[in-house]
PDB file of C-alpha atoms and ligand atoms in Angstrom:
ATOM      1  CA  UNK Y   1     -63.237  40.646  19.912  1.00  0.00           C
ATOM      2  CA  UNK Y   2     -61.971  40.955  16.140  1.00  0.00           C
ATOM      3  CA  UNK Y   3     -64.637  41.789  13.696  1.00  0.00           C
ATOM      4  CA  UNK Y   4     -63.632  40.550  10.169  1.00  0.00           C
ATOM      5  CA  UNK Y   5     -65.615  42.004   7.368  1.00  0.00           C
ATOM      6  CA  UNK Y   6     -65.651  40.323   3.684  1.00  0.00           C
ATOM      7  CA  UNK Y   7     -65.712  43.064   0.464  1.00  0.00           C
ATOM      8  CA  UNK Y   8     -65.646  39.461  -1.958  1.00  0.00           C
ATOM      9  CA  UNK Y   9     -62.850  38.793  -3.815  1.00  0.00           C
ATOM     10  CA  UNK Y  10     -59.614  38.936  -1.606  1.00  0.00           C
ATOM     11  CA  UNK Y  11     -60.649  41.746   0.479  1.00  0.00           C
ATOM     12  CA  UNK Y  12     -60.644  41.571   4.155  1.00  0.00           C
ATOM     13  CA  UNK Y  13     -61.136  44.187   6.754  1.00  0.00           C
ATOM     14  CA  UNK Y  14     -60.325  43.711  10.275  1.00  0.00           C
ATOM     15  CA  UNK Y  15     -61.717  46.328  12.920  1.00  0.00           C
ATOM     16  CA  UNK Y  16     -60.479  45.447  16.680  1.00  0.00           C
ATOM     17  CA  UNK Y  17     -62.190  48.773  17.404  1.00  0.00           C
ATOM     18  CA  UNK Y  18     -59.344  51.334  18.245  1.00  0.00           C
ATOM     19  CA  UNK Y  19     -58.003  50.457  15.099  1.00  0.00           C
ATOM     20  CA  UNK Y  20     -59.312  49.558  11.471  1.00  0.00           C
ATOM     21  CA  UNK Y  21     -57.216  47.596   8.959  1.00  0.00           C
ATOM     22  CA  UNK Y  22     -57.970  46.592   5.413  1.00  0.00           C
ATOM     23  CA  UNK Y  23     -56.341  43.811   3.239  1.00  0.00           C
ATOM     24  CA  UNK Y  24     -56.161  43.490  -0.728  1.00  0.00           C
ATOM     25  CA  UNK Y  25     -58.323  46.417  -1.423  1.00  0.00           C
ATOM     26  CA  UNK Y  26     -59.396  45.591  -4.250  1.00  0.00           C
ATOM     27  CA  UNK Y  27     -62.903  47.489  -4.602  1.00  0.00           C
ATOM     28  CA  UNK Y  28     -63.508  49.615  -7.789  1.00  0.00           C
ATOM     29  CA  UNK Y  29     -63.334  47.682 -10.189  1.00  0.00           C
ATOM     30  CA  UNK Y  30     -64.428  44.520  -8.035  1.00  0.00           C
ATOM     31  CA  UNK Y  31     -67.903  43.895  -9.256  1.00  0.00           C
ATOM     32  CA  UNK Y  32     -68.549  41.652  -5.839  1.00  0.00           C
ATOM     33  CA  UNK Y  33     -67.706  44.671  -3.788  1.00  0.00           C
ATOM     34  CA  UNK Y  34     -70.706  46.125  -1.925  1.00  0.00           C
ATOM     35  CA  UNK Y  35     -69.119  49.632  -0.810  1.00  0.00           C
ATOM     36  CA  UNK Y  36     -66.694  51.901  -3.115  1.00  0.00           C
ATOM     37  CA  UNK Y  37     -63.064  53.276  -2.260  1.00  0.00           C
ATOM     38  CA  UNK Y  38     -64.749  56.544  -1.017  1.00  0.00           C
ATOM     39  CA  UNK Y  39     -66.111  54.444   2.309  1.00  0.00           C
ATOM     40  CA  UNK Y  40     -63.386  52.812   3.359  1.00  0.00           C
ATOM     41  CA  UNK Y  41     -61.922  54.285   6.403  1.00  0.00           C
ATOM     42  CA  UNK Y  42     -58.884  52.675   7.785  1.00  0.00           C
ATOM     43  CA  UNK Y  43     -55.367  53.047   9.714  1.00  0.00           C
ATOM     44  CA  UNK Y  44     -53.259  50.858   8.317  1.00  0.00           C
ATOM     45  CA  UNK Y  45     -53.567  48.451   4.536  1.00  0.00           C
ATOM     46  CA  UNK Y  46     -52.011  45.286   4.283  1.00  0.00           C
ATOM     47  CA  UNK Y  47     -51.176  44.307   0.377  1.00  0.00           C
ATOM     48  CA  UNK Y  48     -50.105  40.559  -0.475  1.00  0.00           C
ATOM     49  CA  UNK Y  49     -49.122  41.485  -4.336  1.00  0.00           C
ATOM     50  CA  UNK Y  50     -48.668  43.782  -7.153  1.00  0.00           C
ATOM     51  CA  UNK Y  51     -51.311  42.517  -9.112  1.00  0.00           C
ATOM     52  CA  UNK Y  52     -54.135  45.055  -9.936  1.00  0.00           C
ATOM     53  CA  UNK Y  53     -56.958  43.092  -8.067  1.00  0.00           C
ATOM     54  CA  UNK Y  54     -54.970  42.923  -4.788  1.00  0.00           C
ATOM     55  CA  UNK Y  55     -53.118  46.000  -5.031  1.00  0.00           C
ATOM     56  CA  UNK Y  56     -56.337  47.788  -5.808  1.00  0.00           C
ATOM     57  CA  UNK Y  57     -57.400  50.706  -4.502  1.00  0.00           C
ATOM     58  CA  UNK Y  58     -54.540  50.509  -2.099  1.00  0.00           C
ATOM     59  CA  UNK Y  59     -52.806  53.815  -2.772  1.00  0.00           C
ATOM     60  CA  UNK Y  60     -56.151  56.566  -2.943  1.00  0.00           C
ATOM     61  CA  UNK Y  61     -57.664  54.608   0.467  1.00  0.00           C
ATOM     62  CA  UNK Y  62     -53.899  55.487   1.584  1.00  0.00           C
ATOM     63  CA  UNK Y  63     -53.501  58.834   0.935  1.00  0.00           C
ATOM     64  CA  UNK Y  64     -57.657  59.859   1.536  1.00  0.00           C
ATOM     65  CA  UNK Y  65     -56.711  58.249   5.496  1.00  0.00           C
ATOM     66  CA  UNK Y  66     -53.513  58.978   5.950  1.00  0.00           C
ATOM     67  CA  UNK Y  67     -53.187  55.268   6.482  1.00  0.00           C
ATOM     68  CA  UNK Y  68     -50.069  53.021   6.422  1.00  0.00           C
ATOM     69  CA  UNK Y  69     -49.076  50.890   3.409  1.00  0.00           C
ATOM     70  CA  UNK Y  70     -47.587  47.296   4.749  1.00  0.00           C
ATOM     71  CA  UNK Y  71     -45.813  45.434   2.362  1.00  0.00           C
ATOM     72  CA  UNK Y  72     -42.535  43.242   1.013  1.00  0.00           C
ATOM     73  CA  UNK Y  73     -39.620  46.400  -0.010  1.00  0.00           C
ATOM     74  CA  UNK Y  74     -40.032  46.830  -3.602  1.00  0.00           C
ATOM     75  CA  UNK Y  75     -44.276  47.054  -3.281  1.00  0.00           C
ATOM     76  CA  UNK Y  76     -43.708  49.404  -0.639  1.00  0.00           C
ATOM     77  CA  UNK Y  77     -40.970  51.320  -2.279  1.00  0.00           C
ATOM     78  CA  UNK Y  78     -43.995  51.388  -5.774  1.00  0.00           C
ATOM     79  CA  UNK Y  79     -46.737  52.303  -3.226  1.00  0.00           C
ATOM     80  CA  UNK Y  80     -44.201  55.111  -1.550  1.00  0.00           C
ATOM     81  CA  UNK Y  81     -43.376  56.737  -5.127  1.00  0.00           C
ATOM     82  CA  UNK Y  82     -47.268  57.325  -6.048  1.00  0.00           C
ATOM     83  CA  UNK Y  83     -47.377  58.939  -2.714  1.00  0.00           C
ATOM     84  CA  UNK Y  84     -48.518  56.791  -0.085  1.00  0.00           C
ATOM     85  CA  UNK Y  85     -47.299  56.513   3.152  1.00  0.00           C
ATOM     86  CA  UNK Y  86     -45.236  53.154   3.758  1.00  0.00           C
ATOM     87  CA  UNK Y  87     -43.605  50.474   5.917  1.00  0.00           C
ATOM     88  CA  UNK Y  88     -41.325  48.074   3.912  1.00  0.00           C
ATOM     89  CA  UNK Y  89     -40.828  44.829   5.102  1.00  0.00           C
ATOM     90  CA  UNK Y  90     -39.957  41.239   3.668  1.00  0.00           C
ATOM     91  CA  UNK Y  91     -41.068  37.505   4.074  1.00  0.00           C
ATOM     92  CA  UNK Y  92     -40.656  36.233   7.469  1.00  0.00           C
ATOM     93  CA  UNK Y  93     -39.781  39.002   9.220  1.00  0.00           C
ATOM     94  CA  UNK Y  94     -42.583  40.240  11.566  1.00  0.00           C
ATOM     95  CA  UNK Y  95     -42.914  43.922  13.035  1.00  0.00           C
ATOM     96  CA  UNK Y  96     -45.208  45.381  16.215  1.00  0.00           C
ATOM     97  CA  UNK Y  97     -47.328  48.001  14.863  1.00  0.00           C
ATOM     98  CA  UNK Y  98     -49.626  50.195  17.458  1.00  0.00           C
ATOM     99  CA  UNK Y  99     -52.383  47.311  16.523  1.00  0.00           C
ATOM    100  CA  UNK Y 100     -50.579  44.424  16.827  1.00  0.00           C
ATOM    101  CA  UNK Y 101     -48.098  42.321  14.584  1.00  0.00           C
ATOM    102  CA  UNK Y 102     -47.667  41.517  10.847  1.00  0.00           C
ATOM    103  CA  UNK Y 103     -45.555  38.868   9.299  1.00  0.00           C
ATOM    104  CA  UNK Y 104     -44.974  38.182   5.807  1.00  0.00           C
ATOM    105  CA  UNK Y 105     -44.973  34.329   4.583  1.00  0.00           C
ATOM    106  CA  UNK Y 106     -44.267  33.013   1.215  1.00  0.00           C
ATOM    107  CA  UNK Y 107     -46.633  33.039  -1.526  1.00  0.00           C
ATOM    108  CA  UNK Y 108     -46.322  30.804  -4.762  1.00  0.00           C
ATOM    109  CA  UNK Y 109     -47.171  33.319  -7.572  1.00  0.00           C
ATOM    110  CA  UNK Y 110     -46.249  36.369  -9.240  1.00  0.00           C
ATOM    111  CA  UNK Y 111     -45.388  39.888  -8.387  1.00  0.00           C
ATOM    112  CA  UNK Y 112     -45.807  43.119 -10.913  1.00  0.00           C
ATOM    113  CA  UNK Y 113     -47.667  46.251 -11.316  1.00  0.00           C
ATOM    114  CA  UNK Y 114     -50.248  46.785 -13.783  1.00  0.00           C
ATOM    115  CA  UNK Y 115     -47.565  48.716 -15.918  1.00  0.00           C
ATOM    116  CA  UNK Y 116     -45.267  45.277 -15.923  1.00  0.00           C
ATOM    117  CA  UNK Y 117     -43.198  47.175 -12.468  1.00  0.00           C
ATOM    118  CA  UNK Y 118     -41.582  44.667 -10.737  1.00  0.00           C
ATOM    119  CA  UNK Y 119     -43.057  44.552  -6.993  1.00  0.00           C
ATOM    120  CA  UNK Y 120     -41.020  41.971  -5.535  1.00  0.00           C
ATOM    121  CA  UNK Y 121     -42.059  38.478  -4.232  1.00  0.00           C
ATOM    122  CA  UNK Y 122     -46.009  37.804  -4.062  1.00  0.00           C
ATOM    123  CA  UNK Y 123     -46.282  37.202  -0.081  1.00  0.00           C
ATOM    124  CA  UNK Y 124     -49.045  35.618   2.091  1.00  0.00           C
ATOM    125  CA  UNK Y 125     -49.507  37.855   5.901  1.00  0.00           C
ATOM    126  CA  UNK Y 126     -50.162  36.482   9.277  1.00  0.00           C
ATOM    127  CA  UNK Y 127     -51.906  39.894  11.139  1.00  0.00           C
ATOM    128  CA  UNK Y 128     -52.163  39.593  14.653  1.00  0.00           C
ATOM    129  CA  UNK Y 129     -54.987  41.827  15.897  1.00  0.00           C
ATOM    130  CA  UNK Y 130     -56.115  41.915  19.293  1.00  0.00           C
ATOM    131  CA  UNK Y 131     -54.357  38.219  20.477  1.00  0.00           C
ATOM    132  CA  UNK Y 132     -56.519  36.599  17.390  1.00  0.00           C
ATOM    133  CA  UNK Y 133     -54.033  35.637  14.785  1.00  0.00           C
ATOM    134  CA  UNK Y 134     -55.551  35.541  10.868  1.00  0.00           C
ATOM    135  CA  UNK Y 135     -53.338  34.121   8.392  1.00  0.00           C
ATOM    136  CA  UNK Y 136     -53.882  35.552   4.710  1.00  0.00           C
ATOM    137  CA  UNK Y 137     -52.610  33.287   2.251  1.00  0.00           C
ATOM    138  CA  UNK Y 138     -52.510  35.930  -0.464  1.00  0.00           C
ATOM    139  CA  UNK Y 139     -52.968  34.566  -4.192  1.00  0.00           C
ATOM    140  CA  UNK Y 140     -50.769  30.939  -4.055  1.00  0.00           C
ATOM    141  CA  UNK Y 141     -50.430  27.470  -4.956  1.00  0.00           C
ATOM    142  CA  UNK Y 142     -50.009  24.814  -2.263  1.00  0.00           C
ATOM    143  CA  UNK Y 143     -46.954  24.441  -0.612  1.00  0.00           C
ATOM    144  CA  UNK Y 144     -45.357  22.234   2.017  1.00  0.00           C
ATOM    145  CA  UNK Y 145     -44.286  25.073   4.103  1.00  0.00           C
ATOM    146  CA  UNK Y 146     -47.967  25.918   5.223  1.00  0.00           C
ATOM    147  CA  UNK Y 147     -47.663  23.244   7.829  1.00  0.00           C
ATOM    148  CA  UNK Y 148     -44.078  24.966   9.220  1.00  0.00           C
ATOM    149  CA  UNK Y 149     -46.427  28.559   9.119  1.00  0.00           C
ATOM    150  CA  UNK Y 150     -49.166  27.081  11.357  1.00  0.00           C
ATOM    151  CA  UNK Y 151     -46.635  25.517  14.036  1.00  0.00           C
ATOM    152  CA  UNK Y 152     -44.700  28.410  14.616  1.00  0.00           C
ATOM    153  CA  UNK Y 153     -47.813  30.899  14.048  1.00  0.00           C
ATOM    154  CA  UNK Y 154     -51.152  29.462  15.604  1.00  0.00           C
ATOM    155  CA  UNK Y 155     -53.854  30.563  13.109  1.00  0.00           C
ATOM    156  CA  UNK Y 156     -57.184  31.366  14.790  1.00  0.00           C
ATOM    157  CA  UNK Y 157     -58.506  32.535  10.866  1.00  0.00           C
ATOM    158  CA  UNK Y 158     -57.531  31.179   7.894  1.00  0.00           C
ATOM    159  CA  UNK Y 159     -58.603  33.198   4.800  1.00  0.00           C
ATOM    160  CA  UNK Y 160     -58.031  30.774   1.820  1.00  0.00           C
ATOM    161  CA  UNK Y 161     -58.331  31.113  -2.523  1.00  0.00           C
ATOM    162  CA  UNK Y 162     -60.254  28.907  -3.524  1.00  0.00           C
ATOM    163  CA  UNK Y 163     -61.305  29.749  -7.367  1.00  0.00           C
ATOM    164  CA  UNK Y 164     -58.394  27.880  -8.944  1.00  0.00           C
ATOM    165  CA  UNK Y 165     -56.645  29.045 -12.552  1.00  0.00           C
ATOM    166  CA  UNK Y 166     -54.457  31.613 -10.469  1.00  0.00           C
ATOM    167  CA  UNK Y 167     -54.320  30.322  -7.439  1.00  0.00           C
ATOM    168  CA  UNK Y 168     -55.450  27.048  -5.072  1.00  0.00           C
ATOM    169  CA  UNK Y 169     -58.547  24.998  -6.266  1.00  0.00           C
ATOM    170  CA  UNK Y 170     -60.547  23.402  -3.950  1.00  0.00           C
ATOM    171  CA  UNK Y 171     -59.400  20.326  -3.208  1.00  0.00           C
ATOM    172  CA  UNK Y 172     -55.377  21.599  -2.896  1.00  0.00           C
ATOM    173  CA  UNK Y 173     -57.275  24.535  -0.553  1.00  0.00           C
ATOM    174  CA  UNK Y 174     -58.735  21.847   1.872  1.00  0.00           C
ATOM    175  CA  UNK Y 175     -55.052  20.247   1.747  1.00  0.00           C
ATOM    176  CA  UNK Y 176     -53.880  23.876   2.952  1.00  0.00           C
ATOM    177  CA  UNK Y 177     -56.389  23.886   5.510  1.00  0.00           C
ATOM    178  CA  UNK Y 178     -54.935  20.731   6.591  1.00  0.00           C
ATOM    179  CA  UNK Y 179     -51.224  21.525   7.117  1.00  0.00           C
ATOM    180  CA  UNK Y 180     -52.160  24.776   8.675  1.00  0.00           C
ATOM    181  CA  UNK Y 181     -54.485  23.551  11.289  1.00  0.00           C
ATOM    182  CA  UNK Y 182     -56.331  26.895  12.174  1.00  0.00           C
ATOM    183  CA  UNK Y 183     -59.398  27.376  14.271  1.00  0.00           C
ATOM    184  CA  UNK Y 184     -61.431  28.914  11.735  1.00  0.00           C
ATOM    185  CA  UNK Y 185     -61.452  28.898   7.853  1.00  0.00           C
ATOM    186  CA  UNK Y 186     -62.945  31.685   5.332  1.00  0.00           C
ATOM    187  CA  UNK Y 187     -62.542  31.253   1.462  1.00  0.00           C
ATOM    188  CA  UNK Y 188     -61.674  33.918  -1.318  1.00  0.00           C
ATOM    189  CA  UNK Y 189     -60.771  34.652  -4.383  1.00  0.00           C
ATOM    190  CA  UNK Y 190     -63.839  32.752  -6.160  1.00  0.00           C
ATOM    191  CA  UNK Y 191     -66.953  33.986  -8.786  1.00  0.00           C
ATOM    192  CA  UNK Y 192     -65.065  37.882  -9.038  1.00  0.00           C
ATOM    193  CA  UNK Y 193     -64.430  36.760 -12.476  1.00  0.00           C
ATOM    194  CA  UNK Y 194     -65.857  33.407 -14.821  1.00  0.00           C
ATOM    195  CA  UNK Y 195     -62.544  32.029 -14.758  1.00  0.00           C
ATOM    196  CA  UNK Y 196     -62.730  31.443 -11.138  1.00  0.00           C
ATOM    197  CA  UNK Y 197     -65.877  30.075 -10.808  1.00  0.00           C
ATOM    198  CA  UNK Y 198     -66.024  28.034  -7.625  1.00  0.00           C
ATOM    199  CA  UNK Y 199     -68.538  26.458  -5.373  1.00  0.00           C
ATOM    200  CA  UNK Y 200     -67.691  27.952  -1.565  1.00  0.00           C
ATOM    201  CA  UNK Y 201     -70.208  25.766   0.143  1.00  0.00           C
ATOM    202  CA  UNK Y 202     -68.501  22.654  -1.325  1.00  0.00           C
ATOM    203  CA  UNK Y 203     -65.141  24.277   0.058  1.00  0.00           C
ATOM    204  CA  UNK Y 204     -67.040  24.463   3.587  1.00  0.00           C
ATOM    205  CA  UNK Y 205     -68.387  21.085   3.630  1.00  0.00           C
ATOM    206  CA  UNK Y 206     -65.055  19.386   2.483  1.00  0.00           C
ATOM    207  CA  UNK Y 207     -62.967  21.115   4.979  1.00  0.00           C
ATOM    208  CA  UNK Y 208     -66.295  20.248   7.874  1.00  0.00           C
ATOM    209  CA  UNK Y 209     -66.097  16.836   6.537  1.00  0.00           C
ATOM    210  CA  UNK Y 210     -62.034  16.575   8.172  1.00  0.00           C
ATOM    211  CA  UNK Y 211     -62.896  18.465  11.123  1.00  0.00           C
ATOM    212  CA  UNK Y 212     -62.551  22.032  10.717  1.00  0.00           C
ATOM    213  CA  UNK Y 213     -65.007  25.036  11.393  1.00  0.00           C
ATOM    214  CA  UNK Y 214     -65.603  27.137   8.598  1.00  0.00           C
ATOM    215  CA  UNK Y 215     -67.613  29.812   6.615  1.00  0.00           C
ATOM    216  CA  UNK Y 216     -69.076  31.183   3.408  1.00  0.00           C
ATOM    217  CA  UNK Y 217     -69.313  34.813   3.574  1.00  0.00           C
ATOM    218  CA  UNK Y 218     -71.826  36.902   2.055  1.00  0.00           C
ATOM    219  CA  UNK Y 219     -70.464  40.471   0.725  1.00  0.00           C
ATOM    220  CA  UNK Y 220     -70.384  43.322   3.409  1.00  0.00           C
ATOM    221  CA  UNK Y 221     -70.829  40.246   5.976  1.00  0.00           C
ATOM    222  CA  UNK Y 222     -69.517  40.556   9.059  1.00  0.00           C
ATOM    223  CA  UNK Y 223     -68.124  37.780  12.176  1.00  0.00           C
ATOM    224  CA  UNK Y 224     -66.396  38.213  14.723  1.00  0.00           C
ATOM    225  CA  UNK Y 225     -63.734  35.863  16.251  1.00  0.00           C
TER     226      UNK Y 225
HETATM  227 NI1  LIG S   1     -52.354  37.710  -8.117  1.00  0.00          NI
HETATM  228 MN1  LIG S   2     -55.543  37.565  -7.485  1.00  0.00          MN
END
């Protein structure tokens, strides 16, 4: 079994229970986020995106747990030069890590470091952890190519934006759903900050209401798949 916790915002952490990974860190400075940097124990951080709320805590969690950064080359290469340990990679190229496998998809957005760095492409991250596969969309717009990503990767978890402005509204995040057919659906980034105000249990209903299983979860909630 995978256990999947939710810290709110974009923040994911996946236990399989030899190893513990965490994606988007994003916790001080979250105000959803119902533990601080100082508790997170992991092995290994997966990071979507330069931008401060994904990016996060990414590089103290790092060094504090000797864990691995995993990210596209030049957000590895930023992480590596404040000290943390690394593994570079790039969209659609996948790597076996002692846990399992991570591949980097495409991400419609932007890319930079809170000091304006650039941190290459914004990327979305299929992590394969103990034969369950969750697909992270990172912070995106819809795109065509999420229906190639579910046919060559079958999704058993789905973790999907939903708060619009930056990323995927509702409505264009049940179209995602759609084209990438997983088994299970979770939706993020929503109600961190005003200007993504969104109703989850809509999301949940629309996506029910074509077929698909899926879930609102609280902060510090925990499933298992
Ligand atoms: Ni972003
Ligand atoms: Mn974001």
């Amino acid at each position: 079994m995978l256990k999947i916790t939710y810290y709110g915002h974009s923040v994911f952490l996946l236990n399989d229970g030899k190893y513990k990974l965490i994606i988007d860190p994003f916790i001080e400075g979250n105000p959803l986020s119902p533990v601080r940097e100082k508790d997170i124990v992991v092995d290994y951080i997966v990071v979507t995106h330069g931008h401060g709320d994904h990016l996060g805590d990414s590089v103290s969690i790092a060094k504090r747990n000797n864990a691995t950064i995993i990210a596209v080359n030049e957000l590895a290469n930023y992480v590596a030069a404040k000290g943390a340990k690394a593994h570079n990679m790039h969209i659609g190229g996948s790597y076996n890590f002692p846990f399992g496998k991570v591949k980097f998809t495409i991400a419609h957005h932007g890319s930079s470091s809170a000091e304006g760095t650039y941190t290459g492409e914004p990327s979305g991250a299929l992590v394969t952890m103990d034969n369950k596969t969750v697909y992270h969309t990172g912070d995106t717009g819809l795109f065509a190519d999420m229906k190639l990503i579910g046919e060559m990767n079958p999704v058993d978890l789905m973790l999907v934006p939903i708060g619009d402005n930056f990323t995927m509204g509702i409505d264009d995040a049940v179209k995602a759903v759609e084209l990438v057919n997983p088994k299970f659906v979770i939706p993020m980034h929503y109600n961190t900050f005003p200007v993504i105000k969104a109703d989850p249990d809509l999301f949940v209903k629309k996506i029910q209401d074509k077929g698909y299983e899926g879930k609102v979860l609280g902060f510090g909630e925990t499933i298992e798949i």
